[in-house]
Amino acid sequence: MTVKLTVENALQAKQEIETLESQGYSKDHIHIFAHFKERADDINDALDTKDVGLKEQGLLDSMKNIFTSRGDELRNKMEATGLSKEEAAAAEMELDKGKLVIIAHKPQE
């Protein structure tokens, strides 16, 4: 099951992450997205959450993101966590407004 939340700042993100953890989501499967990569990296580091990587995306999609725009990269990563194309596009519009998007998913067993 994939959960998508939108928050205004890192403090709200921290609160939502604590709630997600209490619901059984692992920090290894909680991802915080921000429009600017540096902001996303700083928040992921501070809250001990993970960036979407090879495990979620696969090698080919990860390599493709090197040559795409930040918006395309974000949508690709959000789709890799379980969002549909439409959900990822809507989430990216929230990022354009300066908000943070949190996506949590439970791995397939």
Backbone as ProteinMPNN parsed JSONL, in Angstrom:
{"seq_chain_A": "MTVKLTVENALQAKQEIETLESQGYSKDHIHIFAHFKERADDINDALDTKDVGLKEQGLLDSMKNIFTSRGDELRNKMEATGLSKEEAAAAEMELDKGKLVIIAHKPQE", "coords_chain_A": {"N_chain_A": [[0.843, -1.183, 0.0], [0.558, 2.178, -0.859], [1.146, 5.39, 0.417], [0.485, 8.824, 0.117], [1.409, 11.976, 1.149], [1.08, 15.499, 1.668], [2.938, 18.197, 2.835], [3.813, 21.276, 4.518], [6.336, 21.923, 5.563], [9.529, 20.863, 7.065], [9.145, 20.262, 9.762], [6.419, 19.527, 9.941], [6.656, 17.34, 8.27], [8.255, 15.635, 9.807], [6.481, 15.005, 11.892], [4.498, 13.617, 10.459], [5.985, 11.465, 9.523], [6.583, 10.148, 11.9], [4.005, 9.288, 12.546], [3.507, 7.569, 10.368], [5.468, 5.633, 10.849], [4.453, 4.555, 13.208], [2.36, 3.233, 12.133], [3.485, 1.102, 10.948], [5.216, 1.492, 8.791], [8.473, 1.432, 7.434], [11.408, 3.458, 7.814], [13.107, 3.062, 5.711], [11.428, 2.872, 3.604], [10.132, 5.222, 3.329], [9.86, 8.226, 1.717], [10.913, 11.517, 1.059], [10.064, 14.211, -0.907], [11.191, 17.136, -2.531], [11.083, 20.143, -4.442], [13.58, 21.274, -4.991], [16.654, 19.681, -5.178], [18.716, 19.846, -3.227], [17.331, 20.676, -0.947], [15.618, 18.485, -0.56], [17.541, 16.482, -0.105], [18.759, 17.453, 2.269], [16.585, 17.357, 4.077], [15.876, 14.631, 3.981], [18.252, 13.576, 5.044], [18.249, 14.748, 7.631], [15.913, 13.66, 8.752], [16.3, 11.008, 8.545], [15.31, 9.507, 6.403], [14.845, 7.976, 3.147], [16.238, 8.504, -0.138], [14.825, 7.889, -3.334], [16.09, 5.149, -4.982], [18.226, 2.828, -6.75], [17.066, 0.423, -5.95], [14.289, 0.878, -5.89], [13.809, 2.019, -8.42], [15.333, 0.746, -10.399], [18.138, 0.03, -12.533], [18.186, 1.076, -15.207], [16.167, 3.139, -15.304], [17.192, 4.793, -13.297], [19.612, 5.624, -14.439], [18.594, 6.98, -16.648], [17.45, 9.209, -15.457], [19.561, 10.905, -15.036], [19.823, 12.395, -17.294], [17.516, 13.864, -17.594], [15.005, 16.44, -16.986], [14.516, 18.124, -13.806], [11.834, 17.979, -13.002], [10.863, 15.801, -14.539], [12.512, 13.811, -13.473], [11.638, 13.76, -10.788], [8.929, 12.973, -11.105], [9.331, 10.428, -12.25], [10.639, 9.12, -10.131], [8.641, 9.224, -8.164], [6.67, 7.673, -9.349], [8.015, 5.257, -9.287], [7.776, 4.595, -6.648], [5.197, 3.822, -6.413], [3.101, 5.501, -7.196], [0.621, 6.503, -9.589], [0.944, 7.752, -13.006], [-0.626, 10.056, -13.207], [-1.057, 10.727, -10.496], [1.592, 11.227, -9.728], [2.167, 13.437, -11.351], [0.361, 15.315, -10.293], [1.373, 15.484, -7.704], [3.881, 16.561, -8.235], [3.173, 19.097, -9.008], [2.433, 20.154, -6.563], [4.932, 20.237, -5.361], [6.075, 22.23, -6.915], [4.91, 24.414, -5.782], [6.336, 24.772, -3.53], [5.91, 23.007, -1.505], [6.326, 19.953, 0.438], [6.421, 16.523, -0.442], [5.505, 13.468, 0.847], [6.065, 10.096, 0.489], [5.133, 6.907, 1.293], [5.656, 3.442, 1.31], [4.921, -0.021, 1.429], [6.993, -2.766, 1.04], [6.676, -5.3, -1.525], [5.825, -8.58, -0.648]], "CA_chain_A": [[0.0, 0.0, 0.0], [1.312, 3.419, -0.972], [0.502, 6.554, 1.027], [1.075, 10.096, -0.3], [1.014, 13.101, 1.991], [1.688, 16.782, 1.319], [3.134, 19.037, 4.015], [4.386, 22.595, 4.236], [7.719, 22.094, 6.008], [10.194, 19.69, 7.633], [8.538, 19.952, 11.064], [5.219, 18.744, 9.647], [7.116, 16.062, 7.705], [8.702, 14.818, 10.937], [5.28, 14.514, 12.57], [3.849, 12.62, 9.596], [6.846, 10.281, 9.497], [6.35, 9.443, 13.167], [2.704, 8.622, 12.404], [3.68, 6.46, 9.427], [6.216, 4.579, 11.538], [3.546, 3.902, 14.16], [1.458, 2.408, 11.327], [4.234, -0.026, 10.427], [6.091, 1.82, 7.654], [9.886, 1.552, 7.763], [12.036, 4.648, 7.234], [13.71, 2.675, 4.437], [10.39, 2.941, 2.578], [9.504, 6.541, 3.412], [10.642, 9.127, 0.877], [10.478, 12.911, 1.07], [10.396, 14.889, -2.153], [11.124, 18.595, -2.595], [11.41, 20.555, -5.805], [15.024, 21.468, -5.089], [17.352, 18.485, -4.731], [19.452, 20.114, -1.992], [16.355, 20.692, 0.148], [15.203, 17.103, -0.345], [18.669, 15.765, 0.505], [18.918, 17.916, 3.649], [15.475, 16.862, 4.892], [16.036, 13.176, 4.093], [19.35, 13.338, 5.987], [17.841, 15.142, 8.978], [14.837, 12.811, 9.262], [16.736, 9.623, 8.352], [14.501, 8.833, 5.386], [15.678, 7.583, 2.009], [15.959, 8.947, -1.499], [14.466, 6.773, -4.209], [17.322, 4.735, -5.636], [18.227, 1.676, -7.65], [16.153, -0.611, -5.465], [12.924, 1.196, -6.304], [13.718, 2.41, -9.823], [16.06, -0.08, -11.347], [19.324, 0.675, -13.092], [17.899, 1.826, -16.433], [15.472, 4.384, -14.975], [18.11, 5.639, -12.537], [20.545, 6.22, -15.404], [17.825, 7.9, -17.49], [17.203, 10.438, -14.71], [20.734, 11.771, -15.13], [19.7, 13.22, -18.494], [16.185, 14.464, -17.69], [14.769, 17.623, -16.16], [14.194, 17.819, -12.404], [10.424, 17.572, -12.947], [10.768, 14.427, -15.047], [13.169, 12.942, -12.492], [10.745, 13.632, -9.631], [7.775, 12.146, -11.48], [9.808, 9.051, -12.405], [10.897, 8.56, -8.806], [7.37, 9.032, -7.469], [6.037, 6.507, -9.968], [8.741, 4.069, -8.824], [7.327, 4.266, -5.295], [3.841, 3.292, -6.455], [2.082, 6.432, -7.678], [0.311, 6.472, -11.022], [1.46, 8.923, -13.726], [-1.463, 11.208, -12.856], [-0.764, 11.087, -9.102], [2.937, 11.805, -9.705], [2.08, 14.769, -11.952], [-0.303, 16.173, -9.315], [2.31, 15.676, -6.598], [4.932, 17.461, -8.691], [2.596, 20.449, -8.984], [2.535, 20.59, -5.161], [6.341, 20.565, -5.153], [6.299, 23.519, -7.566], [4.395, 25.445, -4.865], [7.22, 24.842, -2.37], [5.531, 22.029, -0.49], [7.028, 18.674, 0.459], [5.567, 15.359, -0.642], [6.004, 12.265, 1.515], [5.474, 8.866, -0.047], [5.513, 5.713, 2.056], [5.133, 2.222, 0.71], [5.361, -1.275, 2.032], [7.526, -3.597, -0.043], [5.95, -6.523, -1.875], [6.394, -9.756, 0.009]], "C_chain_A": [[0.886, 1.243, 0.0], [0.488, 4.564, -0.402], [1.241, 7.795, 0.548], [0.518, 11.199, 0.573], [1.717, 14.356, 1.505], [1.765, 17.632, 2.576], [3.828, 20.328, 3.61], [5.877, 22.675, 4.551], [8.256, 20.82, 6.664], [9.606, 19.3, 8.99], [7.268, 19.123, 10.869], [5.6, 17.381, 9.08], [7.537, 15.129, 8.824], [7.503, 14.21, 11.668], [4.594, 13.422, 11.762], [4.667, 11.329, 9.541], [6.671, 9.471, 10.771], [5.023, 8.68, 13.122], [2.825, 7.414, 11.485], [4.438, 5.305, 10.075], [5.329, 3.83, 12.53], [2.538, 3.003, 13.441], [2.196, 1.254, 10.642], [5.106, 0.239, 9.21], [7.518, 1.987, 8.16], [10.448, 2.816, 7.126], [12.736, 4.338, 5.921], [12.728, 2.795, 3.285], [9.545, 4.213, 2.696], [10.422, 7.512, 2.68], [10.044, 10.526, 0.93], [10.978, 13.57, -0.214], [10.24, 16.395, -1.977], [11.544, 18.99, -4.001], [12.914, 20.717, -5.994], [15.743, 20.298, -4.443], [18.072, 18.699, -3.403], [18.512, 20.107, -0.791], [15.908, 19.273, 0.467], [16.306, 16.31, 0.345], [18.829, 16.149, 1.973], [17.823, 17.351, 4.553], [15.559, 15.357, 5.057], [17.148, 12.829, 5.08], [18.913, 13.621, 7.421], [16.808, 14.193, 9.585], [15.118, 11.324, 9.058], [15.792, 8.837, 7.449], [15.372, 8.64, 4.153], [15.239, 8.267, 0.719], [15.569, 7.703, -2.296], [15.711, 6.411, -5.007], [17.137, 3.548, -6.554], [17.207, 0.626, -7.243], [14.725, -0.371, -5.944], [12.811, 1.384, -7.815], [14.307, 1.42, -10.804], [17.172, 0.725, -11.991], [18.993, 1.565, -14.288], [17.216, 3.157, -16.138], [16.362, 5.332, -14.179], [19.087, 6.347, -13.462], [19.828, 7.267, -16.263], [17.621, 9.241, -16.781], [18.381, 11.403, -14.753], [20.557, 12.786, -16.264], [18.334, 13.895, -18.641], [16.084, 15.699, -16.812], [14.428, 17.19, -14.737], [12.74, 17.368, -12.277], [10.224, 16.149, -13.42], [11.371, 13.443, -14.052], [12.261, 12.698, -11.292], [9.546, 12.741, -9.955], [8.179, 10.684, -11.63], [10.021, 8.386, -11.047], [9.595, 8.307, -8.046], [6.603, 7.85, -8.049], [6.7, 5.219, -9.492], [8.315, 3.654, -7.419], [5.873, 3.797, -5.259], [2.754, 4.251, -6.909], [1.833, 6.219, -9.163], [0.92, 7.714, -11.671], [0.695, 10.188, -13.323], [-1.182, 11.671, -11.426], [0.606, 11.753, -9.001], [2.924, 13.219, -10.285], [1.42, 15.754, -10.976], [0.629, 16.472, -8.136], [3.419, 16.649, -7.005], [4.44, 18.906, -8.726], [2.624, 21.012, -7.56], [3.973, 20.995, -4.84], [6.67, 21.921, -5.763], [5.833, 24.685, -6.695], [5.246, 25.557, -3.602], [6.887, 23.855, -1.273], [6.425, 20.792, -0.573], [6.014, 17.563, 0.246], [6.261, 14.174, 0.021], [5.291, 11.085, 0.891], [6.033, 7.707, 0.77], [4.897, 4.512, 1.382], [5.661, 1.027, 1.463], [5.814, -2.187, 0.895], [6.65, -4.836, -0.28], [6.617, -7.7, -1.202], [6.375, -10.949, -0.89]], "O_chain_A": [[1.843, 1.337, 0.768], [-0.701, 4.699, -0.692], [2.471, 7.833, 0.563], [-0.697, 11.34, 0.719], [2.831, 14.284, 0.986], [0.779, 17.773, 3.298], [4.359, 20.45, 2.505], [6.609, 23.408, 3.886], [7.539, 19.829, 6.802], [9.576, 18.117, 9.328], [7.067, 18.125, 11.561], [4.946, 16.38, 9.373], [7.208, 13.943, 8.792], [7.519, 13.03, 12.02], [4.157, 12.415, 12.319], [4.107, 10.233, 9.515], [6.618, 8.242, 10.725], [4.937, 7.553, 13.608], [2.297, 6.346, 11.795], [4.095, 4.14, 9.877], [5.442, 2.613, 12.674], [1.936, 2.121, 14.053], [1.606, 0.518, 9.852], [5.681, -0.695, 8.651], [7.745, 2.611, 9.196], [10.029, 3.209, 6.037], [12.944, 5.234, 5.102], [13.132, 2.818, 2.122], [8.407, 4.27, 2.229], [11.611, 7.608, 2.984], [8.828, 10.699, 0.855], [12.159, 13.492, -0.554], [9.287, 16.868, -1.357], [12.273, 18.257, -4.669], [13.459, 20.344, -7.033], [15.474, 19.959, -3.29], [18.04, 17.822, -2.539], [18.862, 19.586, 0.268], [15.828, 18.896, 1.636], [16.037, 15.551, 1.275], [19.013, 15.281, 2.827], [18.103, 16.916, 5.67], [15.338, 14.846, 6.155], [17.007, 11.892, 5.866], [19.175, 12.825, 8.322], [16.823, 13.948, 10.791], [14.274, 10.481, 9.362], [15.51, 7.664, 7.692], [16.516, 9.094, 4.124], [14.063, 8.564, 0.508], [15.957, 6.59, -1.944], [16.319, 7.275, -5.638], [16.047, 3.294, -7.066], [16.56, 0.014, -8.093], [14.036, -1.304, -6.355], [11.83, 0.957, -8.422], [13.816, 1.282, -11.925], [17.143, 1.956, -11.992], [19.477, 2.695, -14.368], [17.629, 4.193, -16.659], [16.294, 6.547, -14.367], [19.36, 7.535, -13.291], [20.394, 8.317, -16.568], [17.618, 10.29, -17.426], [18.207, 12.6, -14.526], [21.08, 13.898, -16.198], [18.028, 14.441, -19.701], [16.965, 15.97, -15.996], [14.093, 16.031, -14.496], [12.451, 16.452, -11.507], [9.505, 15.374, -12.79], [10.814, 12.371, -13.814], [12.127, 11.565, -10.83], [9.191, 11.86, -9.171], [7.453, 9.793, -11.188], [9.634, 7.236, -10.84], [9.461, 7.292, -7.362], [5.957, 7.107, -7.31], [6.028, 4.203, -9.313], [8.473, 2.494, -7.039], [5.368, 3.419, -4.202], [1.592, 3.857, -7.002], [2.728, 5.806, -9.901], [1.362, 8.626, -10.973], [1.287, 11.249, -13.125], [-1.079, 12.871, -11.171], [0.767, 12.732, -8.273], [3.601, 14.105, -9.763], [1.868, 16.893, -10.847], [0.658, 17.596, -7.635], [3.844, 17.473, -6.196], [5.217, 19.833, -8.495], [2.818, 22.213, -7.373], [4.205, 21.977, -4.134], [7.455, 22.682, -5.196], [6.305, 25.811, -6.853], [4.928, 26.336, -2.704], [7.519, 23.865, -0.216], [7.177, 20.615, -1.531], [4.876, 17.657, 0.706], [7.441, 13.913, -0.212], [4.065, 11.072, 0.779], [7.245, 7.554, 0.914], [3.751, 4.557, 0.934], [6.735, 1.078, 2.063], [5.102, -2.357, -0.095], [5.987, -5.34, 0.627], [7.843, -7.803, -1.189], [6.818, -12.027, -0.494]]}, "name": "protein", "num_of_chains": 1, "seq": "MTVKLTVENALQAKQEIETLESQGYSKDHIHIFAHFKERADDINDALDTKDVGLKEQGLLDSMKNIFTSRGDELRNKMEATGLSKEEAAAAEMELDKGKLVIIAHKPQE"}
